[in-house]
Coordinates of C-alpha atoms in Angstrom, one line a residue:
M1 CA -2.4 -8.3 -26.2
F2 CA -5.7 -6.7 -25.0
K3 CA -4.1 -5.8 -21.7
K4 CA -1.3 -4.0 -23.5
I5 CA -3.7 -2.1 -25.9
A6 CA -5.8 -1.1 -22.9
M7 CA -2.7 0.1 -21.0
L8 CA -1.5 2.0 -24.1
A9 CA -4.9 3.7 -24.4
L10 CA -4.7 4.7 -20.7
V11 CA -1.2 6.1 -21.3
I12 CA -2.4 8.2 -24.2
V13 CA -5.4 9.6 -22.2
L14 CA -3.2 10.5 -19.3
L15 CA -0.5 12.1 -21.4
C16 CA -3.2 14.2 -23.1
A17 CA -4.9 15.2 -19.9
G18 CA -4.0 18.5 -18.4
I19 CA -3.3 17.9 -14.7
A20 CA -2.5 21.1 -12.8
F21 CA -1.1 21.1 -9.3
G22 CA -0.6 24.7 -8.4
Q23 CA 2.7 26.6 -8.6
V24 CA 5.4 25.1 -10.9
Y25 CA 9.0 25.6 -9.8
E26 CA 12.2 25.6 -11.9
R27 CA 12.2 22.0 -13.1
S28 CA 15.9 21.6 -13.1
E29 CA 16.0 22.5 -9.4
T30 CA 13.0 20.5 -8.2
I31 CA 12.0 16.9 -7.7
Y32 CA 8.3 16.1 -7.4
T33 CA 7.3 13.1 -5.3
T34 CA 4.1 11.4 -4.2
G35 CA 2.9 8.4 -2.2
T36 CA 2.9 9.4 1.4
M37 CA 0.1 11.9 2.1
W38 CA -3.6 11.4 1.7
G39 CA -4.6 14.8 3.0
P40 CA -3.3 18.3 3.3
P41 CA -0.2 18.7 5.5
S42 CA -1.1 20.1 8.9
S43 CA 1.6 19.2 11.4
W44 CA 5.4 19.4 11.5
N45 CA 5.8 18.0 15.0
P46 CA 8.3 15.1 15.1
I47 CA 6.9 14.1 18.5
T48 CA 3.8 12.9 16.7
P49 CA 5.5 11.1 13.7
W50 CA 2.3 9.4 12.6
A51 CA 0.6 12.7 11.7
V52 CA 3.3 14.9 10.2
A53 CA 4.0 16.1 6.7
T54 CA 6.3 14.1 4.6
G55 CA 9.9 14.9 5.3
T56 CA 9.4 16.3 8.8
R57 CA 11.5 13.4 10.1
G58 CA 14.6 12.9 8.0
L59 CA 14.6 16.1 5.9
C60 CA 14.0 18.7 8.6
Y61 CA 14.5 16.9 12.0
E62 CA 17.3 14.3 12.1
S63 CA 18.2 11.2 14.1
L64 CA 21.4 10.3 15.9
F65 CA 22.3 7.5 13.3
L66 CA 21.1 6.4 9.9
Y67 CA 20.4 2.7 9.3
D68 CA 20.7 0.9 6.0
P69 CA 18.7 -2.3 6.0
L70 CA 20.1 -3.4 2.7
I71 CA 23.5 -3.9 4.2
D72 CA 22.5 -4.0 7.9
E73 CA 24.7 -1.1 8.8
Y74 CA 24.5 2.0 11.0
T75 CA 26.0 5.3 10.0
P76 CA 26.8 7.9 12.7
W77 CA 24.8 11.1 11.9
L78 CA 24.0 13.7 14.6
A79 CA 26.0 11.3 16.8
E80 CA 29.7 10.8 16.1
S81 CA 29.7 7.5 17.9
G82 CA 27.9 5.4 20.4
E83 CA 28.8 2.3 22.4
W84 CA 27.8 0.2 25.3
I85 CA 30.6 0.8 27.9
S86 CA 28.9 -1.7 30.3
S87 CA 25.9 -3.9 30.2
K88 CA 23.6 -1.1 31.4
V89 CA 25.4 2.1 30.3
Y90 CA 25.5 3.5 26.8
E91 CA 27.9 6.3 26.0
L92 CA 27.0 8.7 23.1
K93 CA 29.4 11.2 21.5
V94 CA 27.5 14.1 19.8
R95 CA 29.0 15.3 16.6
K96 CA 30.7 18.7 16.9
G97 CA 30.0 21.5 14.4
I98 CA 26.3 21.0 13.8
K99 CA 23.9 23.9 13.9
W100 CA 20.2 24.2 14.0
S101 CA 18.7 26.0 11.0
D102 CA 18.4 29.2 13.2
G103 CA 22.2 29.2 13.7
V104 CA 22.2 27.8 17.3
M105 CA 24.7 25.0 18.0
F106 CA 23.5 21.5 18.4
T107 CA 24.9 19.9 21.6
A108 CA 24.3 17.2 24.2
D109 CA 21.7 19.4 25.8
D110 CA 19.4 18.9 22.8
V111 CA 19.8 15.1 22.9
K112 CA 19.2 15.0 26.7
F113 CA 16.2 17.3 26.4
T114 CA 14.6 15.2 23.6
F115 CA 14.9 12.0 25.5
E116 CA 13.6 13.6 28.7
L117 CA 10.4 14.8 27.0
G118 CA 9.4 11.1 27.2
K119 CA 10.1 11.2 30.9
N120 CA 8.2 14.4 31.6
Y121 CA 5.1 13.8 29.4
E122 CA 3.2 10.5 29.1
G123 CA 1.7 11.7 25.8
V124 CA 5.1 11.5 24.1
Y125 CA 5.1 8.3 22.0
Y126 CA 8.4 7.1 23.5
S127 CA 7.5 7.7 27.1
T128 CA 7.4 3.9 27.8
M129 CA 11.2 3.9 27.2
W130 CA 11.5 5.4 30.7
K131 CA 10.4 2.1 32.2
W132 CA 13.9 0.8 31.5
L133 CA 15.9 4.0 30.9
T134 CA 16.6 5.5 34.3
D135 CA 18.8 8.6 33.6
V136 CA 20.5 10.6 30.8
E137 CA 23.8 11.9 32.3
K138 CA 25.4 14.9 30.6
V139 CA 29.2 14.4 30.9
D140 CA 30.1 17.4 28.8
D141 CA 28.7 19.5 26.0
Y142 CA 29.2 16.6 23.5
T143 CA 29.1 13.5 25.7
L144 CA 26.2 11.7 27.3
K145 CA 25.8 8.5 29.3
F146 CA 22.4 6.7 29.2
H147 CA 21.8 4.5 32.3
F148 CA 19.3 1.6 32.2
S149 CA 17.7 -0.6 34.8
D150 CA 17.1 -3.2 32.1
A151 CA 18.9 -2.8 28.8
L152 CA 16.6 -3.6 25.8
Y153 CA 19.3 -3.6 23.2
Q154 CA 17.1 -4.3 20.1
E155 CA 14.7 -1.6 21.0
W156 CA 17.6 0.8 21.7
G157 CA 19.1 0.1 18.3
N158 CA 15.8 1.0 16.7
V159 CA 15.6 4.3 18.7
M160 CA 19.0 5.3 17.5
Y161 CA 17.9 5.9 14.0
S162 CA 14.1 6.4 14.4
M163 CA 13.9 9.2 17.0
A164 CA 14.2 12.8 15.7
M165 CA 16.1 15.3 17.9
V166 CA 14.5 18.6 18.7
P167 CA 16.1 21.9 19.8
N168 CA 16.1 22.5 23.5
H169 CA 16.2 26.3 23.2
I170 CA 12.9 26.4 21.2
W171 CA 11.0 23.5 22.8
K172 CA 11.9 24.0 26.5
D173 CA 9.2 26.6 27.1
R174 CA 6.4 24.7 25.3
T175 CA 3.4 23.3 27.3
E176 CA 2.7 19.6 27.3
E177 CA -0.2 20.1 24.9
E178 CA 2.1 22.0 22.5
V179 CA 4.7 19.2 22.7
T180 CA 2.3 16.3 22.3
A181 CA -0.3 17.8 20.0
G182 CA 1.0 21.1 18.6
A183 CA 1.4 21.6 14.9
N184 CA 4.9 23.1 15.3
E185 CA 4.5 25.6 12.4
N186 CA 7.7 27.0 10.9
P187 CA 9.9 24.1 12.2
V188 CA 13.5 24.7 13.1
G189 CA 15.5 21.5 12.5
S190 CA 19.1 20.4 11.8
G191 CA 18.4 18.7 8.4
A192 CA 19.1 19.1 4.8
Y193 CA 15.8 20.9 4.0
L194 CA 13.8 23.8 5.5
Y195 CA 10.1 24.3 5.5
E196 CA 9.1 26.7 2.6
S197 CA 5.4 26.3 2.1
H198 CA 2.5 24.0 2.0
G199 CA -1.0 23.9 0.4
A200 CA -4.0 21.7 0.1
D201 CA -2.2 19.5 -2.5
R202 CA 1.4 19.6 -1.5
M203 CA 4.3 20.0 0.9
V204 CA 7.3 22.1 -0.3
W205 CA 10.8 21.8 1.3
V206 CA 13.7 24.0 0.2
R207 CA 17.4 23.0 0.5
N208 CA 19.2 24.2 3.6
D209 CA 22.5 25.5 2.0
K210 CA 24.0 25.7 5.5
W211 CA 23.4 22.1 6.3
W212 CA 26.1 20.7 8.6
A213 CA 26.7 17.6 6.5
T214 CA 28.0 19.6 3.5
D215 CA 31.0 20.8 5.5
L216 CA 31.5 17.9 7.8
L217 CA 30.7 14.9 5.4
G218 CA 30.9 16.4 2.0
L219 CA 27.2 15.8 1.2
K220 CA 24.9 18.1 -0.7
P221 CA 21.4 17.2 -2.0
A222 CA 21.1 17.9 -5.7
P223 CA 17.5 19.2 -5.7
K224 CA 16.9 22.7 -4.4
R225 CA 13.3 21.8 -3.7
I226 CA 11.3 18.8 -2.9
V227 CA 7.6 19.1 -3.7
D228 CA 5.6 16.2 -2.3
L229 CA 2.1 16.0 -3.8
I230 CA -1.0 14.5 -2.2
N231 CA -2.0 11.4 -4.1
A232 CA -5.3 12.3 -5.7
S233 CA -5.5 8.8 -7.3
N234 CA -3.1 6.2 -8.6
N235 CA -4.1 7.0 -12.2
V236 CA -3.3 10.7 -11.7
S237 CA 0.1 9.7 -10.3
L238 CA 0.7 7.4 -13.2
G239 CA -0.2 10.1 -15.7
M240 CA 2.2 12.6 -14.1
V241 CA 5.1 10.1 -14.1
L242 CA 4.5 9.4 -17.8
K243 CA 4.6 13.1 -18.6
G244 CA 7.7 13.7 -16.6
E245 CA 5.8 15.9 -14.1
L246 CA 6.4 13.5 -11.3
D247 CA 9.9 12.1 -10.6
L248 CA 9.3 9.6 -7.9
S249 CA 6.0 7.8 -7.1
N250 CA 5.9 5.6 -4.0
N251 CA 2.3 4.6 -4.8
F252 CA 1.2 1.2 -6.1
L253 CA 0.7 2.0 -9.8
P254 CA -1.1 -0.3 -12.3
G255 CA 0.6 -1.9 -15.2
V256 CA 4.2 -1.4 -14.0
A257 CA 5.6 -4.4 -15.8
D258 CA 4.5 -3.0 -19.2
L259 CA 5.6 0.5 -18.3
V260 CA 9.1 -0.7 -17.5
N261 CA 9.3 -2.8 -20.6
W262 CA 8.2 0.2 -22.7
G263 CA 10.8 2.5 -21.0
Y264 CA 8.3 4.9 -19.4
V265 CA 9.5 4.2 -15.9
T266 CA 12.2 2.4 -14.0
T267 CA 12.0 0.4 -10.8
F268 CA 14.5 -0.9 -8.3
Y269 CA 14.7 -4.3 -10.2
P270 CA 14.4 -4.3 -14.0
E271 CA 12.2 -7.4 -13.9
A272 CA 9.8 -9.2 -11.5
P273 CA 9.3 -8.5 -8.7
Y274 CA 10.5 -5.0 -9.7
M275 CA 10.2 -3.7 -6.1
L276 CA 12.1 -4.2 -2.9
S277 CA 10.1 -5.8 -0.1
A278 CA 8.8 -3.4 2.5
N279 CA 6.6 -5.4 4.8
T280 CA 4.7 -8.7 5.2
A281 CA 1.0 -9.1 4.6
F282 CA -0.5 -11.5 7.1
L283 CA -3.9 -13.3 7.3
F284 CA -5.0 -12.7 10.9
M285 CA -7.7 -15.1 12.3
N286 CA -9.7 -14.2 15.3
L287 CA -8.6 -16.8 17.9
T288 CA -11.4 -15.8 20.3
K289 CA -13.9 -17.3 17.8
K290 CA -14.6 -20.9 16.8
P291 CA -13.2 -22.7 14.9
M292 CA -10.2 -20.2 14.6
D293 CA -9.3 -21.1 18.2
D294 CA -8.3 -24.5 16.9
P295 CA -4.6 -24.6 15.7
T296 CA -5.4 -27.6 13.5
F297 CA -8.1 -25.6 11.7
R298 CA -5.7 -22.7 11.3
R299 CA -3.1 -25.0 9.8
A300 CA -5.6 -26.4 7.3
V301 CA -6.3 -22.8 6.2
S302 CA -2.5 -22.2 5.6
F303 CA -2.5 -25.1 3.1
A304 CA -5.7 -23.8 1.4
I305 CA -4.3 -20.5 0.2
D306 CA -2.7 -20.2 -3.2
V307 CA -0.3 -17.3 -2.6
N308 CA 1.3 -17.7 -6.0
Q309 CA -2.0 -16.9 -7.6
I310 CA -2.2 -13.7 -5.4
V311 CA 1.3 -12.8 -6.6
N312 CA 0.6 -13.5 -10.3
V313 CA -3.0 -12.3 -10.5
A314 CA -3.7 -9.6 -7.9
Y315 CA -0.2 -8.1 -8.1
A316 CA 1.0 -9.1 -11.6
N317 CA 4.3 -10.4 -10.1
L318 CA 5.1 -7.1 -8.3
V319 CA 5.4 -8.9 -5.0
E320 CA 6.8 -12.2 -3.8
A321 CA 5.4 -15.0 -1.7
T322 CA 6.7 -15.0 1.8
D323 CA 8.9 -17.5 3.6
P324 CA 6.6 -19.5 5.9
T325 CA 8.0 -17.5 8.8
G326 CA 7.1 -14.2 7.2
L327 CA 10.5 -12.6 7.9
L328 CA 11.5 -10.1 5.2
P329 CA 14.3 -10.9 2.7
T330 CA 16.7 -8.6 4.6
W331 CA 16.2 -10.9 7.7
L332 CA 16.6 -14.3 6.0
K333 CA 19.7 -15.0 8.0
Y334 CA 17.4 -15.4 11.0
V335 CA 15.2 -18.1 9.4
D336 CA 15.8 -21.5 10.8
Q337 CA 15.5 -23.7 7.7
D338 CA 15.3 -26.9 9.7
V339 CA 12.2 -25.6 11.5
V340 CA 10.7 -24.5 8.2
E341 CA 11.5 -27.9 6.6
K342 CA 9.7 -29.6 9.5
L343 CA 6.8 -27.4 10.1
G344 CA 6.4 -25.1 7.1
F345 CA 3.5 -25.0 4.7
S346 CA 2.7 -24.4 1.1
Y347 CA -0.4 -24.5 -1.1
D348 CA -1.8 -28.0 -1.0
P349 CA -5.6 -28.3 -1.0
E350 CA -5.6 -32.0 -0.6
Q351 CA -3.4 -31.7 2.5
A352 CA -5.9 -29.0 3.8
K353 CA -8.8 -31.4 3.3
A354 CA -7.0 -34.2 5.0
I355 CA -6.1 -32.0 8.0
L356 CA -9.7 -31.0 8.4
A357 CA -11.1 -34.5 8.1
D358 CA -8.6 -35.9 10.6
A359 CA -9.7 -33.2 13.0
G360 CA -13.3 -34.0 12.7
Y361 CA -14.4 -31.2 10.3
K362 CA -16.8 -32.9 7.9
D363 CA -19.6 -32.0 5.5
V364 CA -22.6 -33.4 7.3
D365 CA -25.4 -31.7 5.4
G366 CA -24.0 -32.1 1.9
D367 CA -23.8 -28.4 1.1
G368 CA -20.1 -28.6 0.2
F369 CA -18.9 -27.0 3.4
V370 CA -17.6 -28.7 6.5
E371 CA -19.2 -28.4 9.9
A372 CA -17.5 -28.5 13.2
S373 CA -17.1 -31.8 15.0
D374 CA -20.2 -31.0 17.1
G375 CA -22.2 -30.5 13.9
S376 CA -22.4 -26.7 14.1
K377 CA -22.2 -24.7 10.9
I378 CA -19.0 -22.8 10.0
E379 CA -19.8 -19.5 8.3
L380 CA -16.9 -17.0 8.2
S381 CA -16.0 -13.7 6.6
I382 CA -12.7 -12.1 5.6
I383 CA -12.3 -8.3 5.4
V384 CA -10.1 -5.7 3.8
P385 CA -10.9 -2.0 3.4
F386 CA -13.0 -1.1 0.4
G387 CA -11.0 0.6 -2.4
W388 CA -7.8 -1.3 -1.6
T389 CA -8.0 -3.0 -4.9
D390 CA -5.0 -5.3 -4.5
W391 CA -6.1 -6.6 -1.1
M392 CA -9.7 -6.9 -2.4
E393 CA -8.5 -9.1 -5.2
S394 CA -6.3 -11.1 -2.8
I395 CA -9.1 -12.1 -0.4
K396 CA -11.2 -13.3 -3.3
I397 CA -8.4 -15.8 -4.0
I398 CA -8.1 -16.7 -0.3
A399 CA -11.9 -17.2 -0.1
R400 CA -12.0 -19.4 -3.2
G401 CA -9.2 -21.5 -1.8
C402 CA -10.9 -22.0 1.5
Q403 CA -14.2 -22.8 -0.2
T404 CA -12.5 -25.4 -2.4
V405 CA -11.4 -27.4 0.7
G406 CA -14.8 -27.0 2.3
I407 CA -14.5 -23.9 4.5
N408 CA -17.4 -21.4 4.0
L409 CA -15.5 -18.1 3.8
Q410 CA -17.0 -15.0 2.2
C411 CA -15.4 -11.6 1.3
E412 CA -16.5 -8.4 2.9
Y413 CA -15.3 -4.9 2.1
P414 CA -16.1 -2.3 4.8
D415 CA -14.8 1.2 4.6
F416 CA -11.5 1.8 6.4
G417 CA -13.2 3.0 9.5
G418 CA -15.3 -0.1 9.7
Y419 CA -12.3 -2.3 8.9
A420 CA -10.2 -0.8 11.6
A421 CA -13.0 -1.0 14.2
Q422 CA -13.4 -4.7 13.5
L423 CA -9.7 -5.4 13.4
Y424 CA -8.7 -3.4 16.5
G425 CA -11.9 -4.4 18.5
G426 CA -11.6 -8.1 17.8
T427 CA -15.0 -8.6 16.1
F428 CA -13.7 -9.8 12.7
D429 CA -13.3 -13.4 11.6
M430 CA -10.3 -13.1 9.3
A431 CA -8.5 -10.0 8.0
I432 CA -5.4 -9.0 6.0
N433 CA -3.0 -6.6 7.7
N434 CA 0.7 -5.5 7.4
F435 CA 0.8 -2.3 9.4
G436 CA 3.6 -3.2 11.8
S437 CA 5.7 -5.7 9.8
Q438 CA 7.9 -3.2 8.0
V439 CA 11.6 -3.4 7.4
S440 CA 13.7 -2.2 10.3
N441 CA 17.0 -2.8 12.0
T442 CA 15.8 -6.0 13.8
P443 CA 13.3 -8.8 13.6
W444 CA 12.3 -7.8 17.1
T445 CA 10.0 -5.1 15.8
F446 CA 8.3 -7.7 13.6
Y447 CA 7.7 -10.1 16.5
D448 CA 6.8 -7.4 18.9
W449 CA 4.0 -6.5 16.4
L450 CA 3.0 -10.1 15.6
F451 CA 2.9 -11.1 19.3
Q452 CA 1.9 -7.7 20.8
T453 CA 1.1 -7.9 24.5
P454 CA -0.8 -7.4 26.8
I455 CA -4.0 -8.4 25.1
Q456 CA -6.6 -5.7 25.6
D457 CA -10.1 -4.8 24.4
Q458 CA -8.5 -2.7 21.7
M459 CA -5.5 -4.2 19.9
T460 CA -4.2 -1.3 17.8
S461 CA -0.5 -2.2 17.5
G462 CA -0.6 -5.9 16.4
N463 CA -1.6 -9.4 17.5
F464 CA -5.1 -8.6 16.1
G465 CA -6.1 -12.3 16.4
R466 CA -5.3 -12.1 20.2
Y467 CA -2.9 -15.0 20.3
D468 CA -2.2 -15.7 24.0
N469 CA 1.0 -17.6 24.7
E470 CA 3.3 -16.5 27.6
K471 CA 6.2 -18.6 26.3
V472 CA 6.4 -16.7 23.0
F473 CA 5.8 -13.4 24.8
D474 CA 8.8 -14.1 27.0
L475 CA 10.9 -15.1 24.1
V476 CA 10.2 -11.8 22.3
V477 CA 11.3 -9.9 25.5
E478 CA 14.4 -12.1 25.7
L479 CA 15.2 -11.2 22.1
D480 CA 14.8 -7.5 23.0
K481 CA 17.4 -8.0 25.7
T482 CA 19.9 -9.6 23.3
P483 CA 22.7 -7.3 22.0
I484 CA 22.3 -6.4 18.4
D485 CA 25.8 -7.8 17.5
D486 CA 25.0 -11.2 19.1
L487 CA 23.9 -12.9 15.9
A488 CA 24.1 -16.4 17.3
G489 CA 22.0 -15.4 20.4
M490 CA 19.4 -13.8 18.3
Q491 CA 19.2 -16.8 15.9
D492 CA 18.7 -19.2 18.8
I493 CA 15.8 -17.2 20.3
I494 CA 14.2 -16.6 16.9
S495 CA 14.4 -20.3 16.1
Q496 CA 12.4 -21.0 19.3
I497 CA 9.8 -18.4 18.3
Q498 CA 9.5 -19.9 14.8
E499 CA 9.0 -23.4 16.3
I500 CA 6.0 -22.0 18.2
Q501 CA 4.8 -19.9 15.3
L502 CA 4.7 -22.7 12.8
T503 CA 3.2 -25.2 15.2
D504 CA 0.3 -23.0 16.4
T505 CA -0.2 -20.9 13.2
P506 CA -1.6 -17.8 15.0
A507 CA -1.4 -15.9 11.8
I508 CA -0.5 -16.8 8.2
P509 CA 2.2 -14.8 6.3
L510 CA 1.2 -14.4 2.7
W511 CA 3.3 -12.1 0.6
Y512 CA 6.0 -9.4 0.9
N513 CA 4.3 -6.1 0.1
G514 CA 6.4 -4.1 -2.2
L515 CA 8.3 -0.9 -1.5
W516 CA 6.5 0.8 -4.3
C517 CA 8.8 2.9 -6.4
Q518 CA 8.4 4.1 -9.9
V519 CA 10.7 6.8 -11.2
S520 CA 10.9 8.9 -14.3
N521 CA 14.4 9.7 -15.8
A522 CA 13.0 12.6 -17.8
V523 CA 14.5 15.3 -15.5
W524 CA 16.5 13.5 -12.8
T525 CA 18.6 10.4 -13.1
N526 CA 20.9 8.1 -11.1
W527 CA 18.1 6.8 -8.9
P528 CA 18.8 3.9 -6.6
S529 CA 18.5 0.5 -8.2
A530 CA 19.9 -3.0 -8.0
A531 CA 22.3 -2.2 -10.9
E532 CA 26.0 -2.1 -9.9
D533 CA 26.5 1.4 -11.3
T534 CA 23.7 3.1 -9.4
P535 CA 23.2 4.1 -5.7
N536 CA 21.9 1.2 -3.6
Y537 CA 19.6 2.9 -1.1
L538 CA 15.9 2.6 -0.3
P539 CA 14.2 4.9 -2.8
C540 CA 11.3 5.8 -0.5
T541 CA 9.8 8.9 1.0
W542 CA 7.5 7.2 3.4
G543 CA 7.6 8.2 7.0
G544 CA 10.7 6.8 8.7
Y545 CA 12.5 5.9 5.5
W546 CA 14.5 9.1 5.0
Q547 CA 16.7 7.8 7.9
M548 CA 17.1 4.5 6.1
G549 CA 19.1 5.8 3.2
A550 CA 16.6 8.0 1.3
V551 CA 18.3 11.2 2.3
L552 CA 21.6 9.9 0.9
M553 CA 19.7 9.2 -2.4
L554 CA 19.1 12.9 -2.8
C555 CA 22.8 13.6 -2.7
E556 CA 23.5 11.3 -5.6
L557 CA 20.7 12.4 -8.0
E558 CA 21.9 13.9 -11.3
L559 CA 20.1 16.1 -13.8
A560 CA 19.3 14.3 -17.1
K561 CA 21.4 15.5 -20.0

């Protein structure tokens, strides 16, 4: 009861607060979103997707295909079709009738040019593709053949919907620095929206009423404008949602369960966990340090963590505990249940104590914490960034669970810079991270992150614990070389990976982080949800998600009556 009274008080305060965010547009023509930007927009360069304003990829610049992870299906987009015509040749048909926003026709030249930017400039993020892509052959103005020395089918399937095409006639005269680091002001794209303006607190897109998909596919976004606001704080976002000033928040907001029950907001699911799953949060242990280099010790830790308490307390049931493999719900067809049954783990402190004792970890000095078999003390820390309140709460639960079974683990909260320096540089003991485990077209992206290789001084793209196992590295490559429609082949390889993963416990999957989404129906309705009578897309504006159904969400929104 106290919790609900406190939440109601917060609601009243926020509703009464005057929160001004600059110019206000015609409300019946505009959707206001938030949850993607933490600083003023300063780049619209799709060749640097990690640094661009919300919507640069997906709203302004488009990909060859869309991909819907909820149904595991590709939709031809800028491409009319694509197929492997041999084991190492992929033929792409470009859709006819598409124009860039300046009126110039979109052709095979633009696709060829975009791919060859990676060949010409090492600073382009997809330049490594040219280690296995040998040539892009233009057959005619609307047909291309991609030739490969070594076809990486899984990775190619990801490229088809994640890479944004750029106009040859505008970009061909740009220098390498302009391509790889330029801001690309006043972007010319092919998408449903055009750059209109930006400010210190927002990015504003205006509908492209000459968008090709309106004529060719019968699609037209309902909102004339999209105003994406910088997230000043979660409470500010919450207040704006409650007042009907914000239509879609992709932030983690407090008290969502009560707000749904009271009718202030709606979420994808009407009850727990409320959200779709977006990525997997892992506990990484630094395998270059003792005793984390011992797989038996790591397995003991896996039994010491009460993930359900994290779900219930830290997240108030807004997330779900993971499968022992960590694969997202959209990938459960790849989970080998026999392997999980044999090698999986769950919260069992007595089992954790038994594993430690059998491996020679005993409390020699009587302080309540075990020492290593050689008598040396074990004093470990676990880190998350300060201010990430949900993660901060979660590691308190993890530390308590480890302490209960005799592992001396203490929480530390460095700022994000300090956290990243320890994580990437390999100086941490234990840390939570989920940066590369997000939903995609293939579990290959998940395993490529979890078992990133080669191991270097700075590990910025995964495998933060520096797990070194050539067999599993080779299996990840073998998976990449498996055609995306070879389900049995993929399942066989993934089963072998899971056998190694659950035997060695290089990192521990904890919970599925939510695809945070809270919407107001005050102005716009017909948002995506699990209900049968609503659209079933990912309701998310995060970078890379417009191509996974969110742009189609815009075409089905309706004004509230």
